[in-house]
Coordinates of C-alpha atoms in Angstrom, one line a residue:
Chain A
X1 CA 51.6 -40.1 -23.4
X2 CA 48.5 -42.1 -22.5
X3 CA 45.3 -40.9 -23.8
X4 CA 41.5 -40.4 -22.2
X5 CA 39.0 -42.7 -23.8
X6 CA 35.4 -41.5 -22.9
X7 CA 33.1 -44.9 -24.1
X8 CA 29.3 -44.1 -23.3
X9 CA 28.9 -45.3 -19.6
X10 CA 32.2 -42.2 -19.0
X11 CA 30.0 -39.8 -21.1
X12 CA 26.2 -40.7 -19.9
X13 CA 28.3 -40.5 -15.5
X14 CA 29.2 -36.3 -16.8
X15 CA 25.5 -35.7 -18.2
X16 CA 25.0 -37.6 -14.9
X17 CA 25.5 -35.2 -13.0
X18 CA 25.8 -32.2 -15.0
X19 CA 21.7 -33.0 -14.1
X20 CA 22.6 -32.8 -10.9
X21 CA 24.2 -30.6 -10.2
X22 CA 21.9 -28.2 -11.4
X23 CA 18.6 -29.1 -10.1
X24 CA 19.4 -28.2 -7.4
X25 CA 19.9 -24.7 -7.5
X26 CA 16.4 -25.2 -9.6
X27 CA 15.0 -26.0 -6.2
X28 CA 16.5 -23.2 -4.7
X29 CA 15.5 -20.5 -7.1
X30 CA 11.6 -22.7 -6.4
X31 CA 11.8 -22.4 -2.6
X32 CA 12.5 -19.4 -3.3
X33 CA 9.7 -17.7 -4.5
X34 CA 7.2 -19.4 -2.2
X35 CA 9.5 -17.7 0.8
X36 CA 7.7 -15.3 3.6
X37 CA 6.6 -12.0 2.2
X38 CA 7.4 -9.2 4.6
X39 CA 5.3 -6.2 5.8
X40 CA 7.6 -4.7 7.6
X41 CA 8.4 -0.8 6.3
X42 CA 12.1 -1.1 4.4
X43 CA 11.1 -4.8 4.1
X44 CA 14.2 -6.8 4.4
X45 CA 12.2 -9.4 1.4
X46 CA 12.0 -8.1 -2.2
X47 CA 9.5 -11.4 -3.1
X48 CA 5.8 -9.9 -1.5
X49 CA 3.9 -13.9 -1.4
X50 CA 1.3 -14.2 0.9
X51 CA 1.4 -18.5 0.0
X52 CA 3.9 -19.3 2.1
X53 CA 2.4 -17.4 5.6
X54 CA 3.2 -19.9 8.6
X55 CA -0.2 -21.0 10.0
X56 CA 0.2 -20.6 13.3
X57 CA 0.7 -16.8 13.2
X58 CA -3.3 -17.7 13.0
X59 CA -3.9 -19.8 16.5
X60 CA -4.8 -17.7 19.3
X61 CA -1.9 -17.2 20.9
X62 CA -1.6 -15.1 24.4
X63 CA 2.3 -15.0 22.4
X64 CA 2.5 -11.3 19.9
X65 CA 3.6 -13.7 17.1
X66 CA 3.0 -17.5 17.4
X67 CA 5.7 -18.2 19.0
X68 CA 9.4 -17.6 17.4
X69 CA 9.7 -21.3 14.4
X70 CA 12.3 -22.6 12.5
X71 CA 10.1 -25.4 10.7
X72 CA 12.2 -23.9 7.7
X73 CA 15.8 -24.6 8.6
X74 CA 17.4 -26.6 5.8
X75 CA 19.7 -29.2 7.1
X76 CA 22.7 -27.8 4.6
X77 CA 22.6 -24.4 7.3
X78 CA 21.7 -26.6 10.6
X79 CA 25.5 -28.5 10.3
X80 CA 26.9 -24.8 10.7
X81 CA 24.9 -23.9 13.7
X82 CA 26.1 -25.3 17.4
X83 CA 24.3 -28.4 18.7
X84 CA 23.0 -25.9 21.2
X85 CA 21.2 -23.5 19.2
X86 CA 19.5 -26.5 17.9
X87 CA 18.2 -28.5 21.0
X88 CA 16.8 -25.7 21.5
X89 CA 15.5 -25.0 18.3
X90 CA 13.1 -28.4 18.5
X91 CA 11.9 -27.5 22.2
X92 CA 11.1 -24.1 21.8
X93 CA 8.1 -24.7 20.0
X94 CA 6.3 -26.5 22.9
X95 CA 7.3 -24.6 25.3
X96 CA 5.7 -21.7 23.6
X97 CA 2.5 -24.2 22.5
X98 CA 2.1 -24.6 26.1
X99 CA 1.8 -21.0 27.5
X100 CA -0.8 -20.5 25.0
X101 CA -2.6 -23.9 26.2
X102 CA -2.9 -22.1 28.7
X103 CA -3.5 -18.1 28.2
X104 CA -5.6 -19.4 25.4
X105 CA -8.8 -18.9 27.1
X106 CA -8.8 -15.4 28.4
X107 CA -7.8 -14.2 24.2
X108 CA -11.4 -16.6 23.4
X109 CA -13.1 -14.2 25.4
X110 CA -12.4 -10.6 24.7
X111 CA -12.0 -11.3 21.1
X112 CA -15.5 -12.7 20.4
X113 CA -16.3 -9.5 22.5
X114 CA -14.9 -7.2 20.2
X115 CA -15.5 -8.7 17.4
X116 CA -18.8 -10.6 17.3
X117 CA -20.8 -6.9 18.4
X118 CA -18.3 -4.2 16.3
X119 CA -17.7 -6.1 13.3
X120 CA -21.3 -6.4 11.8
X121 CA -21.8 -2.6 12.7
X122 CA -18.4 -0.6 11.8
X123 CA -18.7 1.2 8.9
X124 CA -15.7 0.6 6.9
X125 CA -14.4 2.6 3.8
X126 CA -15.4 2.3 0.2
X127 CA -12.6 0.0 -1.6
X128 CA -11.5 0.6 -4.9
X129 CA -10.0 -1.4 -8.3
X130 CA -8.2 0.5 -10.6
X131 CA -10.2 -2.3 -13.4
X132 CA -13.8 -1.5 -11.5
X133 CA -13.9 1.3 -10.1
X134 CA -15.0 3.7 -12.4
X135 CA -18.6 2.2 -13.1
X136 CA -18.4 1.8 -9.4
X137 CA -18.2 5.6 -8.6
X138 CA -21.1 6.6 -10.8
X139 CA -23.3 4.5 -9.7
X140 CA -23.0 6.4 -6.1
X141 CA -25.7 8.8 -8.8
X142 CA -28.1 6.8 -8.2
X143 CA -28.2 5.9 -4.1
X144 CA -27.8 9.2 -3.3
X145 CA -30.5 9.3 -0.8
X146 CA -29.6 12.8 1.0
X147 CA -30.1 14.2 -2.1
X148 CA -33.7 15.3 -2.3
X149 CA -36.8 12.9 -1.3
X150 CA -36.3 10.7 -3.4
X151 CA -35.1 6.9 -3.2
X152 CA -34.9 5.6 -6.4
X153 CA -32.6 3.1 -7.3
X154 CA -31.7 4.8 -11.2
X155 CA -27.8 3.9 -12.2
X156 CA -26.9 5.9 -14.3
X157 CA -22.9 4.8 -15.1
X158 CA -21.1 8.8 -17.1
X159 CA -17.5 7.2 -17.3
X160 CA -17.7 8.4 -20.4
X161 CA -18.2 12.0 -20.0
X162 CA -15.3 11.5 -16.9
X163 CA -12.5 11.5 -19.1
X164 CA -9.3 13.9 -19.0
X165 CA -8.0 15.2 -22.1
X166 CA -3.8 14.9 -21.6
X167 CA -1.9 17.8 -20.5
X168 CA 0.0 20.1 -23.4
X169 CA 2.3 21.2 -20.8
X170 CA 5.4 18.9 -19.2
X171 CA 5.6 18.3 -16.1
X172 CA 8.2 19.8 -14.1
X173 CA 7.1 17.1 -10.5
X174 CA 8.0 14.5 -10.5
X175 CA 4.3 12.5 -9.8
X176 CA 3.2 10.5 -7.0
X177 CA 3.8 6.9 -8.0
X178 CA 1.3 4.4 -6.4
X179 CA 0.3 0.9 -8.2
X180 CA 1.8 1.0 -11.0
X181 CA 0.3 4.0 -12.1
X182 CA 2.2 8.4 -11.5
X183 CA -0.3 10.8 -10.9
X184 CA 1.0 14.2 -12.2
X185 CA 0.2 17.7 -11.5
X186 CA 2.4 21.1 -12.0
X187 CA 1.5 21.7 -8.4
X188 CA 2.7 20.5 -4.7
X189 CA 0.1 18.6 -3.0
X190 CA -2.0 20.4 0.1
X191 CA -5.1 19.3 1.2
X192 CA -7.9 20.8 2.1
X193 CA -10.8 19.1 2.5
X194 CA -13.7 18.0 0.3
X195 CA -16.6 20.3 0.5
X196 CA -19.5 20.0 -2.5
X197 CA -20.3 23.7 -4.4
X198 CA -23.4 25.2 -4.5
X199 CA -23.3 27.6 -8.0
X200 CA -26.6 29.2 -7.4
X201 CA -30.6 28.6 -6.7
X202 CA -31.1 26.6 -10.4
X203 CA -27.6 24.2 -9.7
X204 CA -28.4 21.0 -8.7
X205 CA -25.9 18.8 -7.8
X206 CA -25.3 14.9 -9.0
X207 CA -28.2 12.5 -8.1
X208 CA -30.7 14.5 -8.4
X209 CA -34.2 13.4 -8.7
X210 CA -37.3 15.2 -10.0
X211 CA -39.8 13.9 -11.9
X212 CA -40.4 16.6 -14.6
X213 CA -38.5 19.5 -15.6
X214 CA -39.9 22.7 -16.2
X215 CA -40.3 24.0 -19.1
X216 CA -37.5 26.4 -19.4
X217 CA -35.4 23.4 -19.8
X218 CA -34.4 22.0 -22.9
X219 CA -33.7 19.0 -24.7
X220 CA -30.0 18.4 -25.7
X221 CA -28.7 18.0 -28.5
X222 CA -25.2 15.9 -28.2
X223 CA -22.1 16.0 -30.9
X224 CA -21.2 12.7 -31.0
X225 CA -20.2 10.1 -32.3
X226 CA -20.7 8.1 -29.3
X227 CA -23.9 5.6 -30.4
X228 CA -25.2 5.4 -26.9
X229 CA -24.7 9.4 -26.2
X230 CA -28.0 8.9 -29.5
X231 CA -29.5 7.2 -27.4
X232 CA -29.9 8.1 -24.9
X233 CA -32.2 11.7 -23.9
X234 CA -30.7 15.0 -22.5
X235 CA -32.2 17.2 -20.8
X236 CA -30.6 21.0 -20.0
X237 CA -31.8 24.1 -17.4
X238 CA -30.1 26.7 -15.8
X239 CA -26.2 24.4 -16.5
X240 CA -27.8 21.5 -14.4
X241 CA -27.8 18.3 -17.0
X242 CA -31.1 16.0 -16.7
X243 CA -30.6 12.5 -17.8
X244 CA -34.5 10.6 -19.0
X245 CA -35.1 7.8 -17.4
X246 CA -38.4 5.6 -17.4
X247 CA -38.5 7.0 -13.3
X248 CA -38.0 10.5 -14.3
X249 CA -35.1 13.3 -14.6
X250 CA -32.3 12.7 -12.5
X251 CA -29.1 15.0 -12.9
X252 CA -26.5 13.8 -14.0
X253 CA -22.5 14.8 -15.2
X254 CA -22.2 17.1 -18.4
X255 CA -21.9 14.7 -21.4
X256 CA -19.2 15.8 -23.3
X257 CA -20.0 16.8 -26.8
X258 CA -23.7 18.3 -25.2
X259 CA -24.4 21.3 -27.3
X260 CA -25.8 24.9 -25.6
X261 CA -26.8 28.1 -26.4
X262 CA -26.1 29.6 -23.1
X263 CA -24.7 28.9 -19.6
X264 CA -25.0 30.4 -16.2
X265 CA -23.6 33.4 -15.2
X266 CA -22.4 32.1 -12.2
X267 CA -19.8 29.7 -15.1
X268 CA -16.0 31.0 -14.8
X269 CA -12.9 31.5 -17.0
X270 CA -10.4 28.8 -16.7
X271 CA -7.2 28.4 -18.6
X272 CA -6.3 24.7 -20.2
X273 CA -4.0 24.7 -22.8
X274 CA -2.9 28.3 -22.5
X275 CA -6.6 28.7 -24.3
X276 CA -10.2 29.2 -21.9
X277 CA -12.7 27.6 -21.3
X278 CA -15.7 28.2 -18.8
X279 CA -16.1 25.7 -16.1
X280 CA -19.8 26.0 -14.3
X281 CA -20.9 22.2 -12.3
X282 CA -18.5 20.0 -12.7
X283 CA -18.0 20.2 -16.6
X284 CA -16.2 22.3 -19.0
X285 CA -17.4 24.4 -21.9
X286 CA -15.4 25.7 -24.6
X287 CA -17.7 28.6 -26.9
X288 CA -18.3 28.2 -30.5
X289 CA -20.5 29.6 -33.3
X290 CA -23.5 27.8 -32.3
X291 CA -22.6 29.0 -28.5
X292 CA -21.0 26.4 -25.8
X293 CA -19.7 22.7 -26.3
X294 CA -18.9 20.5 -23.0
X295 CA -15.6 19.3 -23.6
X296 CA -13.6 16.6 -21.3
X297 CA -11.8 17.9 -18.2
X298 CA -8.3 18.5 -19.1
X299 CA -4.8 17.7 -16.9
X300 CA -3.6 20.2 -15.1
X301 CA -6.3 22.4 -15.5
X302 CA -6.9 24.1 -11.6
X303 CA -10.9 24.8 -11.2
X304 CA -11.6 26.7 -7.7
X305 CA -14.9 24.4 -6.9
X306 CA -15.6 20.6 -7.3
X307 CA -19.7 20.1 -7.2
X308 CA -21.2 16.6 -5.3
X309 CA -20.9 13.8 -6.7
X310 CA -17.2 13.6 -5.9
X311 CA -15.7 11.3 -3.3
X312 CA -12.9 11.8 -1.2
X313 CA -9.3 8.3 -2.0
X314 CA -7.4 7.5 -0.5
X315 CA -4.2 6.6 -3.3
X316 CA -1.0 6.0 -1.1
X317 CA -0.8 8.8 1.4
X318 CA -2.3 11.2 -1.0
X319 CA -6.1 11.7 -1.4
X320 CA -8.2 12.8 -4.3
X321 CA -11.4 12.9 -5.2
X322 CA -12.8 11.3 -7.2
X323 CA -15.2 12.1 -10.3
X324 CA -15.8 8.1 -12.6
X325 CA -11.9 9.0 -14.0
X326 CA -11.6 12.3 -13.3
X327 CA -8.8 12.9 -10.4
X328 CA -9.0 16.6 -8.6
X329 CA -5.6 17.0 -6.9
X330 CA -6.0 19.5 -3.3
X331 CA -3.4 22.8 -4.0
X332 CA -3.5 26.2 -3.1
X333 CA -3.2 28.2 -5.1
X334 CA -2.0 32.3 -3.4
X335 CA -3.8 30.7 -0.9
X336 CA -7.1 29.9 -2.3
X337 CA -8.1 26.3 -1.9
X338 CA -8.2 25.3 -5.3
X339 CA -8.1 21.8 -6.9
X340 CA -6.4 20.2 -9.7
X341 CA -7.2 17.9 -12.5
X342 CA -4.2 15.0 -12.1
X343 CA -3.0 13.3 -15.2
X344 CA -3.4 9.7 -14.5
X345 CA -0.7 6.8 -16.1
X346 CA 0.6 4.4 -16.6
X347 CA 3.6 3.6 -15.4
X348 CA 5.7 -0.4 -15.5
Chain B
X1 CA 39.5 -37.3 -27.7
X2 CA 37.7 -33.9 -28.8
X3 CA 34.6 -35.2 -28.8
X4 CA 34.8 -36.1 -25.1
X5 CA 36.7 -32.6 -24.4
X6 CA 32.9 -30.9 -25.6
X7 CA 31.5 -32.4 -22.1
X8 CA 33.6 -30.8 -20.7
X9 CA 32.8 -27.4 -20.5
X10 CA 28.5 -28.3 -18.8
X11 CA 30.5 -30.4 -16.1
X12 CA 32.2 -27.2 -15.1
X13 CA 29.4 -25.2 -16.4
X14 CA 27.1 -27.6 -13.8
X15 CA 30.3 -27.1 -10.7
X16 CA 30.5 -23.8 -11.5
X17 CA 26.3 -22.7 -11.5
X18 CA 25.7 -24.5 -8.4
X19 CA 29.3 -23.7 -5.9
X20 CA 27.5 -19.8 -6.8
X21 CA 24.6 -21.0 -4.4
X22 CA 26.8 -21.6 -1.5
X23 CA 25.7 -19.0 1.7
X24 CA 28.7 -18.0 4.6
X25 CA 26.1 -18.6 7.1
X26 CA 28.4 -17.9 10.7
X27 CA 26.3 -19.5 13.4
X28 CA 26.4 -17.3 16.1
X29 CA 25.0 -14.4 14.3
X30 CA 22.6 -17.1 13.4
X31 CA 22.3 -18.0 17.0
X32 CA 21.7 -14.5 18.4
X33 CA 19.0 -14.2 15.9
X34 CA 17.1 -17.4 17.4
X35 CA 17.7 -16.0 20.5
X36 CA 16.6 -12.5 19.9
X37 CA 13.0 -14.1 17.6
X38 CA 12.4 -16.9 21.2
X39 CA 13.3 -12.8 22.9
X40 CA 9.8 -11.7 20.1
X41 CA 8.2 -14.9 20.7
X42 CA 7.7 -14.8 24.2
X43 CA 6.4 -11.6 24.3
X44 CA 2.3 -11.6 24.9
X45 CA 2.7 -8.0 24.6
X46 CA 5.3 -5.5 24.8
X47 CA 6.0 -1.8 23.8
X48 CA 8.3 1.1 22.1
X49 CA 9.5 3.2 20.5
X50 CA 11.4 3.5 16.5
X51 CA 13.1 6.8 15.6
X52 CA 13.4 6.1 11.3
X53 CA 15.0 7.6 8.9
X54 CA 14.4 7.0 5.6
X55 CA 15.8 8.7 2.2
X56 CA 14.0 9.0 -1.3
X57 CA 14.2 10.1 -4.4
X58 CA 13.3 13.3 -5.8
X59 CA 12.5 13.8 -9.9
X60 CA 16.5 15.0 -10.6
X61 CA 17.3 11.8 -8.0
X62 CA 18.4 13.4 -5.5
X63 CA 18.2 11.9 -1.9
X64 CA 16.0 13.9 0.4
X65 CA 15.7 11.3 3.8
X66 CA 12.1 11.7 5.7
X67 CA 12.6 11.2 9.4
X68 CA 9.5 10.0 11.7
X69 CA 9.1 8.9 14.5
X70 CA 7.0 5.4 16.4
X71 CA 5.3 4.1 19.0
X72 CA 4.3 0.9 18.7
X73 CA 2.8 -2.0 20.7
X74 CA 1.1 -5.4 20.8
X75 CA -0.7 -7.2 22.8
X76 CA -1.5 -10.7 22.1
X77 CA -1.9 -12.2 18.4
X78 CA -4.1 -9.5 17.4
X79 CA -3.4 -6.7 18.3
X80 CA -2.1 -3.5 17.0
X81 CA -1.5 0.5 17.6
X82 CA 1.2 2.7 15.5
X83 CA 1.5 6.4 16.0
X84 CA 3.7 7.8 13.9
X85 CA 5.1 11.5 13.6
X86 CA 7.3 12.6 11.0
X87 CA 8.4 14.1 8.2
X88 CA 6.1 13.0 6.5
X89 CA 3.1 13.5 8.9
X90 CA 1.4 12.2 12.0
X91 CA -0.5 8.8 11.5
X92 CA -2.1 6.4 13.9
X93 CA -3.2 2.3 13.4
X94 CA -5.2 1.0 14.9
X95 CA -6.2 -2.5 15.0
X96 CA -8.1 -4.6 16.9
X97 CA -8.7 -8.3 15.8
X98 CA -11.2 -7.2 12.9
X99 CA -11.0 -4.5 11.3
X100 CA -8.2 -2.1 10.4
X101 CA -8.1 1.7 11.4
X102 CA -5.8 4.6 10.0
X103 CA -5.9 7.9 10.6
X104 CA -4.3 10.8 8.8
X105 CA -4.5 13.3 11.6
X106 CA -3.1 16.3 9.7
X107 CA -5.8 16.4 7.3
X108 CA -8.4 14.5 9.8
X109 CA -9.7 11.5 7.8
X110 CA -9.6 7.8 8.0
X111 CA -10.6 4.5 6.7
X112 CA -11.6 1.4 8.2
X113 CA -11.4 -2.2 6.7
X114 CA -12.2 -5.3 7.8
X115 CA -9.4 -7.3 8.3
X116 CA -7.6 -11.3 8.8
X117 CA -7.7 -12.5 12.4
X118 CA -3.7 -12.6 13.3
X119 CA -1.7 -9.7 13.2
X120 CA 1.1 -10.8 10.8
X121 CA -1.8 -12.0 8.6
X122 CA -2.6 -8.0 9.0
X123 CA 0.3 -6.7 8.4
X124 CA 1.0 -8.6 5.3
X125 CA -2.8 -8.1 3.4
X126 CA -2.6 -4.5 4.3
X127 CA 1.5 -3.7 3.0
X128 CA 0.6 -6.4 -0.6
X129 CA -3.1 -4.5 -1.1
X130 CA -2.3 -0.6 0.1
X131 CA 1.1 -0.7 0.6
X132 CA 1.3 0.6 4.0
X133 CA 4.1 0.4 6.1
X134 CA 4.4 -1.1 9.8
X135 CA 8.1 0.0 11.1
X136 CA 10.4 -2.4 12.4
X137 CA 7.5 -5.1 10.9
X138 CA 9.9 -7.3 10.1
X139 CA 11.7 -8.9 13.5
X140 CA 7.8 -10.3 14.7
X141 CA 7.8 -12.1 11.6
X142 CA 8.3 -16.1 13.6
X143 CA 10.2 -17.2 11.3
X144 CA 12.3 -14.6 11.6
X145 CA 16.4 -16.0 11.2
X146 CA 14.8 -19.4 8.4
X147 CA 13.8 -16.5 6.6
X148 CA 17.7 -14.7 7.2
X149 CA 19.1 -17.5 5.8
X150 CA 17.3 -17.9 3.0
X151 CA 17.1 -14.4 1.6
X152 CA 21.0 -13.4 2.2
X153 CA 23.7 -15.5 0.9
X154 CA 25.8 -13.9 3.8
X155 CA 25.4 -13.6 7.5
X156 CA 27.8 -12.2 10.0
X157 CA 28.7 -11.5 13.0
X158 CA 31.1 -8.2 13.4
X159 CA 31.0 -8.2 16.8
X160 CA 29.9 -6.0 20.0
X161 CA 29.8 -2.3 19.9
X162 CA 27.7 0.5 21.8
X163 CA 25.0 2.2 20.9
X164 CA 23.7 5.1 23.5
X165 CA 25.5 3.4 25.9
X166 CA 24.2 0.0 25.2
X167 CA 26.2 -3.1 24.6
X168 CA 25.1 -4.7 21.3
X169 CA 25.9 -7.5 18.9
X170 CA 26.0 -6.2 15.5
X171 CA 25.1 -9.2 12.9
X172 CA 25.3 -8.0 9.0
X173 CA 23.5 -9.5 6.1
X174 CA 23.6 -9.1 2.7
X175 CA 22.4 -10.6 -0.9
X176 CA 23.2 -8.9 -4.3
X177 CA 20.5 -6.5 -3.4
X178 CA 20.5 -5.2 0.0
X179 CA 23.2 -5.1 2.5
X180 CA 21.3 -5.5 6.4
X181 CA 23.0 -4.5 10.1
X182 CA 21.5 -5.6 12.9
X183 CA 22.0 -4.0 16.2
X184 CA 20.3 -6.3 19.0
X185 CA 20.8 -5.3 22.6
X186 CA 23.6 -6.9 24.9
X187 CA 20.7 -6.3 27.5
X188 CA 18.9 -8.4 29.9
X189 CA 16.9 -9.0 27.2
X190 CA 17.5 -10.2 23.7
X191 CA 16.2 -7.3 21.8
X192 CA 16.9 -5.8 18.4
X193 CA 18.7 -1.5 19.0
X194 CA 19.5 -0.2 15.6
X195 CA 19.0 -1.9 11.6
X196 CA 19.4 -0.4 8.9
X197 CA 18.8 -1.2 5.1
X198 CA 20.6 -0.4 2.4
X199 CA 19.7 -0.9 -1.0
X200 CA 22.7 -1.6 -3.2
X201 CA 20.6 -0.9 -7.2
X202 CA 19.0 2.2 -6.1
X203 CA 21.3 4.5 -4.8
X204 CA 22.9 3.0 -2.0
X205 CA 19.2 4.6 0.3
X206 CA 19.4 3.6 3.4
X207 CA 16.3 2.3 5.8
X208 CA 17.8 3.3 10.0
X209 CA 15.4 2.2 12.7
X210 CA 16.7 2.7 16.6
X211 CA 13.9 1.4 18.7
X212 CA 14.2 2.2 22.4
X213 CA 12.4 2.1 25.6
X214 CA 10.8 -1.7 25.3
X215 CA 9.2 -2.0 27.6
X216 CA 7.9 -6.1 28.0
X217 CA 4.7 -7.8 28.8
X218 CA 2.7 -4.3 29.6
X219 CA -0.9 -4.6 30.7
X220 CA -3.1 -2.8 27.6
X221 CA -5.6 -2.2 27.6
X222 CA -7.9 -3.8 24.4
X223 CA -9.5 -0.6 24.8
X224 CA -6.2 1.0 23.1
X225 CA -7.1 -0.5 20.0
X226 CA -10.2 1.2 19.4
X227 CA -10.1 3.7 16.9
X228 CA -13.3 5.8 17.8
X229 CA -12.7 9.1 15.0
X230 CA -12.6 12.2 16.8
X231 CA -14.8 15.1 15.7
X232 CA -15.5 15.9 12.2
X233 CA -13.4 12.4 11.0
X234 CA -14.0 11.9 7.2
X235 CA -14.4 8.5 6.8
X236 CA -12.8 8.2 3.1
X237 CA -12.7 5.4 0.6
X238 CA -9.7 4.2 -0.7
X239 CA -7.6 2.6 -3.4
X240 CA -5.8 -0.6 -4.0
X241 CA -2.7 -1.3 -5.3
X242 CA -3.6 -3.2 -8.1

């Protein structure tokens, strides 16, 4: 019986083979990460990366996709393919390129005519970002020139007054999922256009500016742990809250924690977590011994109307009305158009 | 000897790991995919119809099928129009080389976004940023065959079959996650006739699309791709995916 003895050279040889065979697989994996992305419906690709998009696609070719490309074909696969196919592959790009050269002037002319005039003037949608939309939305209040004759640029960050309390009821419906978030509602989505509601002659929509207030307006006490609330001076008059600014007073979202003696008679009862709250001008009130206190919106609450200041936002395939951090889903109850406050949960 | 044997598992592991990357690629299938890519790459404009069905899971993990029919028109490298009608409503997408407008017929609202200068870049960006789906977009990437070769471990030619009276080549591509089957029309132009995607790791959900009424290099007026908001249509905001 012979014994096999391996010296240090043999051992290094085996290690070399090990390293050589392991590294290529890693290189392949890295290459996978740079593969072309897909925008197709139910895409065949699981990886989506813009980095590897062929630069040729931006060429002003008349071809709908800049011509078929086989630039990434690896030699490993090429060996298994018929030689005729490979020959065709190499000649193809030049054919395509020749064709595009002859047609290019036309394309450019059309494009310049079509885009240079339109690009500048066309009104585009407001793009909202998950991280920044909260404050951005509320800036709209200050820029609202539809109300009154003011052009005062007042930026009011009311986002803390639009936070939503979670619902105590469990959801029987699957949430609508988009961008790593679940949008939970008890009732199905039923779209109807957002038309701001005016509660009465005393009601003023958010963004309404006035230099002076009527004598009936009172300074509001804020029951809050938030120091910012205490620094700001809110005034209340018949269901409308005004924030004092150097220029005057601007109507804002009711500050959570505001305690008032009375609310307008137009306020409606709404059911929140099996108790009753009062709803007026987009604000929710809870009755207490001193009168009424403004409370945060609670997910699952159904309201019949929404005030001015909201924004219709397309989220995936659905359209919600957004006020700061509160999303309202359009629904229908007994044939009547209403809104349900959405519970938004991060889902990863 | 025992010490030396300790190295053997490494050696075997190396071979075992490497053999997993070996692909089973059928040259006929690749030839056909290339040929189809050439036909599509040579198109200056095209319009066709796509009938789609897509599976989704409901809250109780039951499979719900959604159907839709789309009419698509491409022109040059920077014009696209898609009109889709189905169980999820009626929508239109208009891309004119600088902007993409997405109009919801049922809600009478739309979004308009600045878009990249080529159709494929636009498709990529809009899918990435807003999850927009463009039916049949996979076939219009110039590197379609390379992408297939890169992403699938096996690509097989399964022979010819008739679909709606049309002779088609059938190709199947698989990897760990999905199984894709393509039928390419063996008519004058080698164009896609049908494709099915089966998601192996997601309850075998399927997406299927059947193409018809291909019109090669039609003369489509540029105004077709301009979006003119209908009366009372409202421009709304949009939330980015991330």
